Amino acid sequence: MSAVAEFDLVIHSGTVATASDVFVADIGIRDGQIAQIGRGLEGGRERVDALGKYVLPGGIDSHVHLAQPSGDGIVMTDGFESGTRSALFGGNTCVLPFCLQAKGQTLREALKGYHALAEGNCYTDISFHLIVSDPTEAVLGQELPALVADGYTSFKVFMTYEGLRLNDAEILATMDTARRTGALVMVHCENEDAIRYLIGRHEAQGDVAPRAHATTRPIAVEREATHRALSLAEIVDVPVVIVHVSNGPAIDEIRAARARGRKVVGETCPQYLMLTADDLDGMDWEGAKFVCSPPPRDAASQDACWRGLENGTFDLFSSDHCPFRYDDPAGKRNAKGRTSFRHIPNGIPGVETRLPILFSEGVMTGRIDLRRFVALSSTNHARLYGLESKGSIAVGLDADIAIWDPKIRRTIRHADLHDGADYSPYEGIEVQGWPTDVVLGGAVMVRDGELVGARGEGRYRPRALSSLTRLGM
Ligand code: DUC
Ligand code: ZN
Ligand code: ZN
């Protein structure tokens, strides 16, 4: 074979970064995989010049919501097409949405629906976490173990939301299934009874504006539930992921559990670095744009989350992309939502802005280095959620690569983004650094900021067990 024909694609002269190393190299790609890393790689049917740019593993966003049923006339605005397109433009090559089990539904039935929506529509690879809302004996004893064996190796449980929350006994039983199968449990930590009590008190006083969303879900609500989730995981003796952590006291609970020798993964998200509860004070109900759970907090909480990213308390930085339109009767400004914060759908868009925000506010300010950026944006997601062929740049791995130009300065404007919402919670924020080219499985999907790849190029990926639950890996 001649050298010229050896590669399908060569990425030239970029500064390559992994979670452990930064070096200048060419990357030769063949049959969707990284075939060679070296200097002076010639030829290739296609070339991308990356001189002066960073060549990073494609981002993996392990916490997004797409096409999720959201109750009474409310529509989640991104399905698989717009959600993965937006993710792609933000430097991601894989996202992990949730498959929500409705009460009374089997997990297989729920999965069938999500797969049907995703098939042929994705611009990035995808894989599913399961949300267990109905942990019957059949689900825990038979269905979940079979699904774990089939590659659905993680599931989320909620401690809040009527119809979704599990009580402590149910959480223990679900965690026990994780222990037996090697699956990884993710927990949404907020105390539902405390929230309900506080909502009652606020509504009795006529305090129904969006700001009350934050005051009815104070830090103590999250801290108590975090402590309880960690205790339940300790009782069962199972690793656990605490998702979307928003504040210092909850972080302290994670650190204390780790000091006791527990395997705990912490995740935080851009909203807890960039927003505060004051953002919920907007005029004419505009604060609804920032309603998510847990709510954005205060400057001290932002600092605590940054420290957690810097010092390794957090392994995961995810978007928790959960998009609803603002000016829409099926979104944030639905008729009931305008009567009380309680009816404003929970969640904000952010899959495309996650990595530019972390790059700009983290790497460009010197808070974290490029290796930690790669770990937080890709590698740790791959290892913790069993995506064995992803998350790094090494021979034999999937050629999922994002090329970043650290010189680009941009002001975030929703008009420039690619999701289905009608606003960005980060509108007007200036960032430095943006992905210009994105390669998925060796196919150039975005070139110089333009979409050149096809819908359907992204595929569903079953997953292995987490590195946390596998022995010796
Ligand atoms: N939890 C999430 O993980 N996402 C959006 C809403 C929520 O409560
Ligand atoms: Zn949650
Ligand atoms: Zn979420």
Short mmCIF file of C-alpha atoms and ligand atoms in Angstrom, two decimals:
data_model
loop_
_atom_site.label_atom_id
_atom_site.label_comp_id
_atom_site.label_asym_id
_atom_site.label_seq_id
_atom_site.Cartn_x
_atom_site.Cartn_y
_atom_site.Cartn_z
CA MET A 1 0.00 0.00 0.00
CA SER A 2 1.47 3.38 -0.92
CA ALA A 3 1.87 5.96 1.83
CA VAL A 4 -0.37 8.38 -0.07
CA ALA A 5 -3.35 6.03 -0.03
CA GLU A 6 -2.73 4.83 3.48
CA PHE A 7 -5.15 7.10 5.34
CA ASP A 8 -8.70 8.24 4.74
CA LEU A 9 -8.00 11.45 6.63
CA VAL A 10 -4.91 13.11 8.04
CA ILE A 11 -5.11 15.89 10.61
CA HIS A 12 -1.89 17.84 10.26
CA SER A 13 0.40 19.61 12.69
CA GLY A 14 -2.07 20.22 15.50
CA THR A 15 -1.31 20.46 19.19
CA VAL A 16 -2.79 17.18 20.36
CA ALA A 17 -4.01 16.93 23.95
CA THR A 18 -5.15 13.93 25.93
CA ALA A 19 -5.94 13.70 29.63
CA SER A 20 -2.26 13.04 30.26
CA ASP A 21 -0.18 14.63 27.48
CA VAL A 22 0.11 17.60 25.12
CA PHE A 23 2.27 17.22 22.00
CA VAL A 24 2.45 18.33 18.36
CA ALA A 25 1.63 15.54 15.90
CA ASP A 26 -0.22 14.44 12.78
CA ILE A 27 -3.04 11.96 13.14
CA GLY A 28 -3.70 9.38 10.44
CA ILE A 29 -7.22 7.97 10.34
CA ARG A 30 -8.37 4.83 8.57
CA ASP A 31 -11.69 2.94 8.67
CA GLY A 32 -13.09 5.26 11.33
CA GLN A 33 -10.26 4.70 13.76
CA ILE A 34 -7.03 6.44 14.68
CA ALA A 35 -4.42 4.42 12.75
CA GLN A 36 -1.23 6.35 13.40
CA ILE A 37 0.07 9.28 15.42
CA GLY A 38 3.36 10.75 14.30
CA ARG A 39 5.23 13.49 12.49
CA GLY A 40 5.26 14.05 8.74
CA LEU A 41 2.34 11.77 7.87
CA GLU A 42 1.81 12.27 4.17
CA GLY A 43 -1.14 11.76 1.91
CA GLY A 44 -4.58 10.84 3.04
CA ARG A 45 -7.65 11.13 0.81
CA GLU A 46 -8.65 14.13 2.91
CA ARG A 47 -6.57 16.56 5.00
CA VAL A 48 -7.33 19.02 7.74
CA ASP A 49 -4.68 21.56 8.66
CA ALA A 50 -4.61 22.06 12.42
CA LEU A 51 -1.49 24.21 12.75
CA GLY A 52 -1.90 26.52 15.75
CA LYS A 53 -5.02 24.67 16.88
CA TYR A 54 -5.75 22.12 19.58
CA VAL A 55 -6.67 18.61 18.49
CA LEU A 56 -8.77 17.09 21.27
CA PRO A 57 -10.85 13.96 21.80
CA GLY A 58 -14.43 14.77 20.78
CA GLY A 59 -16.45 15.97 23.73
CA ILE A 60 -18.71 13.46 25.44
CA ASP A 61 -21.67 15.01 27.22
CA SER A 62 -22.91 12.31 29.55
CA HIS A 63 -25.92 14.24 30.81
CA VAL A 64 -28.43 15.51 28.26
CA HIS A 65 -32.17 15.22 27.83
CA LEU A 66 -33.61 14.79 24.35
CA ALA A 67 -37.20 14.04 23.32
CA GLN A 68 -38.15 13.43 26.93
CA PRO A 69 -41.89 13.52 27.70
CA SER A 70 -42.38 16.50 29.99
CA GLY A 71 -46.00 16.47 31.11
CA ASP A 72 -49.20 18.37 30.40
CA GLY A 73 -48.79 20.23 27.12
CA ILE A 74 -45.08 20.85 27.69
CA VAL A 75 -42.71 19.93 24.89
CA MET A 76 -38.98 19.38 25.20
CA THR A 77 -37.75 21.36 22.27
CA ASP A 78 -34.83 19.19 21.17
CA GLY A 79 -35.16 15.74 19.74
CA PHE A 80 -32.22 13.72 18.48
CA GLU A 81 -31.70 15.70 15.29
CA SER A 82 -31.46 19.22 16.67
CA GLY A 83 -29.97 18.10 19.99
CA THR A 84 -27.09 16.17 18.48
CA ARG A 85 -26.53 18.83 15.78
CA SER A 86 -26.16 21.42 18.51
CA ALA A 87 -23.87 19.10 20.47
CA LEU A 88 -21.70 18.57 17.37
CA PHE A 89 -21.21 22.30 16.82
CA GLY A 90 -20.12 22.56 20.45
CA GLY A 91 -17.25 20.11 19.89
CA ASN A 92 -19.02 16.92 20.96
CA THR A 93 -19.02 13.58 19.18
CA CYS A 94 -21.10 11.60 21.66
CA VAL A 95 -23.97 12.40 24.02
CA LEU A 96 -25.77 10.28 26.59
CA PRO A 97 -29.46 11.16 26.84
CA PHE A 98 -31.86 9.58 29.30
CA CYS A 99 -34.55 7.03 28.58
CA LEU A 100 -37.38 7.81 30.98
CA GLN A 101 -39.51 4.92 32.21
CA ALA A 102 -43.08 6.08 32.75
CA LYS A 103 -44.90 4.50 35.69
CA GLY A 104 -46.33 1.15 34.66
CA GLN A 105 -44.12 0.99 31.59
CA THR A 106 -41.37 -1.54 31.09
CA LEU A 107 -37.91 -0.18 30.41
CA ARG A 108 -37.81 -2.09 27.11
CA GLU A 109 -41.00 -0.35 25.97
CA ALA A 110 -39.52 3.01 26.88
CA LEU A 111 -36.28 2.20 25.05
CA LYS A 112 -38.13 1.14 21.93
CA GLY A 113 -39.65 4.60 21.65
CA TYR A 114 -36.36 6.44 22.14
CA HIS A 115 -34.50 4.22 19.69
CA ALA A 116 -37.19 4.78 17.08
CA LEU A 117 -36.81 8.54 17.45
CA ALA A 118 -33.00 8.42 17.39
CA GLU A 119 -32.44 5.96 14.53
CA GLY A 120 -31.07 7.74 11.47
CA ASN A 121 -31.41 11.18 13.03
CA CYS A 122 -28.19 11.70 14.97
CA TYR A 123 -25.19 13.89 14.17
CA THR A 124 -23.19 12.46 17.09
CA ASP A 125 -22.99 9.00 18.55
CA ILE A 126 -25.42 8.37 21.39
CA SER A 127 -25.99 5.95 24.21
CA PHE A 128 -28.74 5.84 26.82
CA HIS A 129 -28.90 6.04 30.59
CA LEU A 130 -32.13 4.63 32.02
CA ILE A 131 -34.33 6.58 34.45
CA VAL A 132 -35.94 4.11 36.84
CA SER A 133 -39.27 5.49 38.04
CA ASP A 134 -41.08 2.21 38.70
CA PRO A 135 -38.71 -0.23 40.41
CA THR A 136 -40.98 -3.26 40.52
CA GLU A 137 -39.62 -6.71 41.36
CA ALA A 138 -39.74 -7.61 37.68
CA VAL A 139 -37.85 -4.47 36.68
CA LEU A 140 -35.14 -4.87 39.32
CA GLY A 141 -34.93 -8.65 39.23
CA GLN A 142 -35.11 -9.38 35.52
CA GLU A 143 -35.40 -6.43 33.20
CA LEU A 144 -32.60 -4.23 34.50
CA PRO A 145 -30.02 -7.04 34.74
CA ALA A 146 -30.79 -8.08 31.16
CA LEU A 147 -30.53 -4.47 29.98
CA VAL A 148 -27.20 -3.99 31.75
CA ALA A 149 -25.93 -7.08 29.91
CA ASP A 150 -27.20 -5.51 26.67
CA GLY A 151 -25.11 -2.35 27.18
CA TYR A 152 -27.40 -0.02 29.15
CA THR A 153 -24.93 0.13 32.01
CA SER A 154 -26.08 3.15 34.01
CA PHE A 155 -29.32 4.38 35.49
CA LYS A 156 -30.58 7.48 37.26
CA VAL A 157 -32.88 7.71 40.24
CA PHE A 158 -34.65 10.84 41.45
CA MET A 159 -35.21 11.93 45.05
CA THR A 160 -37.55 14.70 43.87
CA TYR A 161 -40.52 15.16 41.50
CA GLU A 162 -43.84 13.51 42.14
CA GLY A 163 -44.24 10.49 39.88
CA LEU A 164 -40.51 10.15 39.48
CA ARG A 165 -39.02 10.17 42.97
CA LEU A 166 -38.14 6.92 44.68
CA ASN A 167 -38.37 6.48 48.43
CA ASP A 168 -35.35 5.32 50.39
CA ALA A 169 -36.40 1.66 50.29
CA GLU A 170 -36.78 1.84 46.51
CA ILE A 171 -33.42 3.56 46.13
CA LEU A 172 -31.77 0.87 48.24
CA ALA A 173 -33.36 -1.88 46.13
CA THR A 174 -32.34 -0.15 42.89
CA MET A 175 -28.80 0.35 44.15
CA ASP A 176 -28.70 -3.32 45.08
CA THR A 177 -29.48 -4.22 41.45
CA ALA A 178 -26.57 -1.99 40.45
CA ARG A 179 -24.32 -3.80 42.93
CA ARG A 180 -25.29 -7.20 41.52
CA THR A 181 -24.95 -6.19 37.88
CA GLY A 182 -22.04 -3.73 37.93
CA ALA A 183 -24.19 -0.88 36.63
CA LEU A 184 -23.51 2.67 37.76
CA VAL A 185 -26.23 4.58 39.65
CA MET A 186 -26.69 8.33 39.20
CA VAL A 187 -28.74 10.22 41.79
CA HIS A 188 -30.64 13.50 41.58
CA CYS A 189 -30.31 14.74 45.15
CA GLU A 190 -33.08 17.04 46.39
CA ASN A 191 -35.47 16.36 49.27
CA GLU A 192 -38.99 16.31 47.79
CA ASP A 193 -40.88 16.63 51.09
CA ALA A 194 -38.86 19.69 52.09
CA ILE A 195 -39.47 21.27 48.66
CA ARG A 196 -43.20 20.63 48.94
CA TYR A 197 -43.32 22.19 52.40
CA LEU A 198 -41.49 25.29 51.13
CA ILE A 199 -43.67 25.56 48.00
CA GLY A 200 -46.76 25.51 50.24
CA ARG A 201 -45.33 28.29 52.39
CA HIS A 202 -44.40 30.46 49.40
CA GLU A 203 -47.68 30.02 47.57
CA ALA A 204 -49.66 30.79 50.75
CA GLN A 205 -47.88 34.15 50.79
CA GLY A 206 -48.56 34.75 47.10
CA ASP A 207 -44.88 34.43 46.35
CA VAL A 208 -45.17 32.71 42.99
CA ALA A 209 -42.58 34.40 40.73
CA PRO A 210 -39.70 32.40 39.17
CA ARG A 211 -37.30 33.50 41.90
CA ALA A 212 -39.25 31.32 44.36
CA HIS A 213 -38.02 28.29 42.42
CA ALA A 214 -34.61 28.92 43.99
CA THR A 215 -35.86 29.74 47.48
CA THR A 216 -37.99 26.59 47.64
CA ARG A 217 -34.95 24.47 46.73
CA PRO A 218 -32.29 25.92 49.05
CA ILE A 219 -28.85 24.43 49.56
CA ALA A 220 -30.01 22.44 52.61
CA VAL A 221 -32.51 20.58 50.40
CA GLU A 222 -29.68 19.40 48.15
CA ARG A 223 -27.15 18.86 50.93
CA GLU A 224 -29.49 16.64 52.96
CA ALA A 225 -30.40 14.51 49.95
CA THR A 226 -26.75 14.25 48.89
CA HIS A 227 -25.84 13.02 52.37
CA ARG A 228 -28.70 10.50 52.26
CA ALA A 229 -27.85 9.23 48.77
CA LEU A 230 -24.23 8.74 49.79
CA SER A 231 -25.30 6.95 52.97
CA LEU A 232 -27.65 4.65 51.06
CA ALA A 233 -24.87 3.84 48.58
CA GLU A 234 -22.55 3.11 51.50
CA ILE A 235 -25.12 0.80 53.10
CA VAL A 236 -25.50 -1.15 49.83
CA ASP A 237 -21.75 -0.84 49.16
CA VAL A 238 -22.03 0.45 45.62
CA PRO A 239 -20.31 3.29 43.71
CA VAL A 240 -22.53 6.28 42.96
CA VAL A 241 -22.59 9.38 40.74
CA ILE A 242 -23.98 12.55 42.31
CA VAL A 243 -25.20 14.52 39.30
CA HIS A 244 -25.54 18.29 38.82
CA VAL A 245 -23.94 19.37 42.09
CA SER A 246 -24.47 23.09 42.69
CA ASN A 247 -22.85 24.19 45.94
CA GLY A 248 -20.12 23.88 48.57
CA PRO A 249 -21.97 21.97 51.31
CA ALA A 250 -23.02 19.27 48.81
CA ILE A 251 -19.41 19.11 47.60
CA ASP A 252 -18.30 18.70 51.23
CA GLU A 253 -20.58 15.66 51.52
CA ILE A 254 -18.87 14.10 48.49
CA ARG A 255 -15.42 14.79 49.89
CA ALA A 256 -16.39 13.35 53.27
CA ALA A 257 -17.71 10.17 51.64
CA ARG A 258 -14.52 9.83 49.63
CA ALA A 259 -12.49 10.30 52.80
CA ARG A 260 -14.42 7.32 54.21
CA GLY A 261 -13.19 5.32 51.22
CA ARG A 262 -16.38 5.43 49.18
CA LYS A 263 -16.31 5.41 45.37
CA VAL A 264 -18.18 8.61 44.54
CA VAL A 265 -18.24 10.54 41.28
CA GLY A 266 -19.24 14.19 41.32
CA GLU A 267 -20.67 16.04 38.32
CA THR A 268 -21.21 19.76 37.92
CA CYS A 269 -22.54 21.85 35.03
CA PRO A 270 -22.04 25.28 33.42
CA GLN A 271 -25.10 26.79 35.11
CA TYR A 272 -23.45 26.41 38.52
CA LEU A 273 -20.38 28.32 37.32
CA MET A 274 -22.03 31.05 35.29
CA LEU A 275 -25.51 31.76 36.76
CA THR A 276 -26.88 32.71 40.17
CA ALA A 277 -30.34 32.79 41.72
CA ASP A 278 -30.45 36.51 40.88
CA ASP A 279 -30.89 35.50 37.24
CA LEU A 280 -34.33 34.15 38.19
CA ASP A 281 -35.42 37.70 39.04
CA GLY A 282 -35.98 38.71 35.38
CA MET A 283 -38.67 41.16 34.29
CA ASP A 284 -41.95 39.87 32.89
CA TRP A 285 -41.28 36.31 34.02
CA GLU A 286 -37.98 36.22 32.15
CA GLY A 287 -36.40 34.55 35.17
CA ALA A 288 -38.17 31.41 33.92
CA LYS A 289 -35.36 31.10 31.38
CA PHE A 290 -33.05 30.07 34.22
CA VAL A 291 -35.32 27.65 36.07
CA CYS A 292 -33.47 24.36 36.49
CA SER A 293 -32.96 21.95 39.36
CA PRO A 294 -30.95 22.25 41.49
CA PRO A 295 -31.23 26.01 40.95
CA PRO A 296 -28.29 28.32 40.32
CA ARG A 297 -27.01 29.62 43.70
CA ASP A 298 -24.62 32.44 44.57
CA ALA A 299 -21.03 33.60 44.04
CA ALA A 300 -19.69 31.45 46.90
CA SER A 301 -21.30 28.37 45.33
CA GLN A 302 -19.78 29.23 41.95
CA ASP A 303 -16.36 29.45 43.60
CA ALA A 304 -16.90 26.12 45.35
CA CYS A 305 -17.82 24.46 42.03
CA TRP A 306 -14.72 25.90 40.35
CA ARG A 307 -12.59 24.60 43.21
CA GLY A 308 -14.19 21.17 42.79
CA LEU A 309 -13.26 21.18 39.09
CA GLU A 310 -9.72 22.32 39.87
CA ASN A 311 -8.97 19.94 42.73
CA GLY A 312 -10.49 16.76 41.32
CA THR A 313 -13.64 16.52 43.42
CA PHE A 314 -15.59 16.66 40.18
CA ASP A 315 -14.78 14.07 37.54
CA LEU A 316 -17.54 15.09 35.19
CA PHE A 317 -18.55 18.38 33.63
CA SER A 318 -21.83 17.94 31.74
CA SER A 319 -24.40 20.30 30.32
CA ASP A 320 -27.62 18.84 31.75
CA HIS A 321 -29.08 20.14 28.49
CA CYS A 322 -32.82 20.03 29.15
CA PRO A 323 -34.28 22.46 26.64
CA PHE A 324 -37.64 24.22 26.62
CA ARG A 325 -38.55 27.23 24.57
CA TYR A 326 -39.17 30.41 26.54
CA ASP A 327 -41.79 32.33 24.56
CA ASP A 328 -44.01 29.37 23.90
CA PRO A 329 -47.23 28.00 25.41
CA ALA A 330 -45.55 24.57 25.36
CA GLY A 331 -42.47 25.90 27.13
CA LYS A 332 -41.44 28.16 29.99
CA ARG A 333 -44.32 30.62 29.45
CA ASN A 334 -47.08 28.05 29.44
CA ALA A 335 -50.39 29.26 30.85
CA LYS A 336 -50.02 27.47 34.19
CA GLY A 337 -46.36 28.38 34.44
CA ARG A 338 -47.32 32.05 34.47
CA THR A 339 -49.48 31.50 37.55
CA SER A 340 -46.71 29.94 39.66
CA PHE A 341 -43.03 29.03 39.41
CA ARG A 342 -44.14 25.50 40.34
CA HIS A 343 -45.41 24.93 36.79
CA ILE A 344 -42.39 26.26 34.91
CA PRO A 345 -40.67 23.32 33.22
CA ASN A 346 -37.34 22.53 34.85
CA GLY A 347 -34.28 22.67 32.69
CA ILE A 348 -32.18 24.88 30.44
CA PRO A 349 -30.38 24.43 27.11
CA GLY A 350 -26.57 24.25 27.03
CA VAL A 351 -25.19 21.29 25.08
CA GLU A 352 -23.44 23.56 22.54
CA THR A 353 -22.03 26.07 25.02
CA ARG A 354 -20.78 23.61 27.68
CA LEU A 355 -17.27 23.21 26.30
CA PRO A 356 -16.66 26.76 25.02
CA ILE A 357 -17.58 28.00 28.51
CA LEU A 358 -15.24 25.53 30.25
CA PHE A 359 -12.47 26.22 27.76
CA SER A 360 -12.75 29.98 28.03
CA GLU A 361 -13.45 30.31 31.74
CA GLY A 362 -11.31 27.34 32.76
CA VAL A 363 -8.36 26.91 30.39
CA MET A 364 -7.92 30.47 29.13
CA THR A 365 -8.02 31.85 32.68
CA GLY A 366 -5.54 29.23 33.95
CA ARG A 367 -7.98 27.66 36.42
CA ILE A 368 -7.49 24.26 34.77
CA ASP A 369 -4.98 23.07 32.20
CA LEU A 370 -5.72 21.53 28.82
CA ARG A 371 -5.29 17.97 30.13
CA ARG A 372 -7.86 18.50 32.83
CA PHE A 373 -10.17 20.08 30.25
CA VAL A 374 -9.90 16.89 28.18
CA ALA A 375 -10.51 14.71 31.24
CA LEU A 376 -13.56 16.72 32.32
CA SER A 377 -15.02 17.07 28.85
CA SER A 378 -14.39 13.62 27.37
CA THR A 379 -12.04 11.04 28.92
CA ASN A 380 -13.73 10.67 32.30
CA HIS A 381 -17.17 10.38 30.69
CA ALA A 382 -15.88 7.58 28.46
CA ARG A 383 -14.22 5.63 31.25
CA LEU A 384 -16.90 6.08 33.88
CA TYR A 385 -19.74 5.18 31.51
CA GLY A 386 -18.02 2.34 29.68
CA LEU A 387 -17.42 3.89 26.24
CA GLU A 388 -14.24 1.93 25.78
CA SER A 389 -13.35 3.04 22.26
CA LYS A 390 -13.78 6.76 23.00
CA GLY A 391 -12.45 9.58 25.14
CA SER A 392 -8.82 9.85 24.07
CA ILE A 393 -6.49 10.11 21.10
CA ALA A 394 -4.67 6.82 20.74
CA VAL A 395 -4.14 4.24 18.01
CA GLY A 396 -7.14 1.94 17.71
CA LEU A 397 -9.69 4.29 19.26
CA ASP A 398 -12.62 5.82 17.37
CA ALA A 399 -11.51 8.82 15.32
CA ASP A 400 -13.78 11.20 17.26
CA ILE A 401 -11.91 14.48 17.29
CA ALA A 402 -12.65 18.16 17.84
CA ILE A 403 -10.22 20.79 16.57
CA TRP A 404 -10.27 23.96 18.63
CA ASP A 405 -9.02 27.40 17.67
CA PRO A 406 -7.95 29.06 20.92
CA LYS A 407 -7.75 32.46 19.21
CA ILE A 408 -11.41 32.75 18.25
CA ARG A 409 -13.33 35.27 20.36
CA ARG A 410 -17.09 35.03 20.29
CA THR A 411 -20.06 36.46 22.09
CA ILE A 412 -22.59 33.74 22.79
CA ARG A 413 -25.79 34.53 20.88
CA HIS A 414 -28.63 32.07 20.60
CA ALA A 415 -29.04 33.11 16.99
CA ASP A 416 -25.68 31.45 16.27
CA LEU A 417 -26.47 28.20 18.09
CA HIS A 418 -28.12 25.11 16.65
CA ASP A 419 -30.55 23.84 19.29
CA GLY A 420 -34.31 24.08 19.13
CA ALA A 421 -34.76 26.60 21.94
CA ASP A 422 -35.41 30.31 21.43
CA TYR A 423 -32.85 31.58 23.94
CA SER A 424 -29.54 30.78 25.59
CA PRO A 425 -29.10 31.29 29.33
CA TYR A 426 -25.58 32.42 28.43
CA GLU A 427 -26.59 35.12 25.93
CA GLY A 428 -24.02 37.91 25.75
CA ILE A 429 -21.21 36.07 27.52
CA GLU A 430 -17.89 36.50 25.75
CA VAL A 431 -15.71 33.45 25.28
CA GLN A 432 -12.32 32.75 23.79
CA GLY A 433 -11.83 29.43 21.99
CA TRP A 434 -14.31 27.54 19.84
CA PRO A 435 -14.25 24.25 17.91
CA THR A 436 -13.84 24.84 14.18
CA ASP A 437 -13.77 21.25 12.88
CA VAL A 438 -15.35 18.09 14.27
CA VAL A 439 -14.64 14.55 13.10
CA LEU A 440 -16.92 11.65 14.00
CA GLY A 441 -15.69 8.11 13.38
CA GLY A 442 -13.27 9.49 10.76
CA ALA A 443 -15.96 11.51 8.93
CA VAL A 444 -15.51 15.27 8.88
CA MET A 445 -18.85 16.55 10.19
CA VAL A 446 -18.01 20.23 10.74
CA ARG A 447 -15.37 21.94 8.62
CA ASP A 448 -14.39 25.55 9.31
CA GLY A 449 -17.57 26.01 11.29
CA GLU A 450 -19.86 24.67 8.54
CA LEU A 451 -21.90 21.49 8.71
CA VAL A 452 -20.61 19.09 6.05
CA GLY A 453 -21.57 15.74 7.59
CA ALA A 454 -24.85 13.95 7.23
CA ARG A 455 -27.67 13.32 9.67
CA GLY A 456 -27.59 9.65 10.58
CA GLU A 457 -23.80 9.52 10.73
CA GLY A 458 -24.13 9.32 14.52
CA ARG A 459 -24.97 5.86 15.83
CA TYR A 460 -26.24 4.25 18.99
CA ARG A 461 -23.39 2.73 21.03
CA PRO A 462 -23.99 0.02 23.65
CA ARG A 463 -21.63 0.43 26.60
CA ALA A 464 -19.37 -1.76 28.72
CA LEU A 465 -19.45 -1.56 32.50
CA SER A 466 -17.99 1.50 34.18
CA SER A 467 -14.29 1.57 35.04
CA LEU A 468 -15.54 2.05 38.62
CA THR A 469 -17.38 -1.25 38.79
CA ARG A 470 -15.03 -3.41 36.76
CA LEU A 471 -12.23 -5.19 38.52
CA GLY A 472 -8.71 -4.52 37.36
CA MET A 473 -9.51 -1.95 34.64
N1 DUC B 1 -32.81 17.01 36.54
C1 DUC B 1 -32.03 16.88 35.53
O1 DUC B 1 -31.12 16.09 35.58
N2 DUC B 1 -32.23 17.60 34.43
C2 DUC B 1 -33.24 18.54 34.30
C3 DUC B 1 -34.18 18.60 35.38
C4 DUC B 1 -33.81 17.84 36.56
O2 DUC B 1 -34.44 17.94 37.57
ZN ZN B 2 -31.66 15.64 37.77
ZN ZN B 3 -30.60 16.26 33.77
#
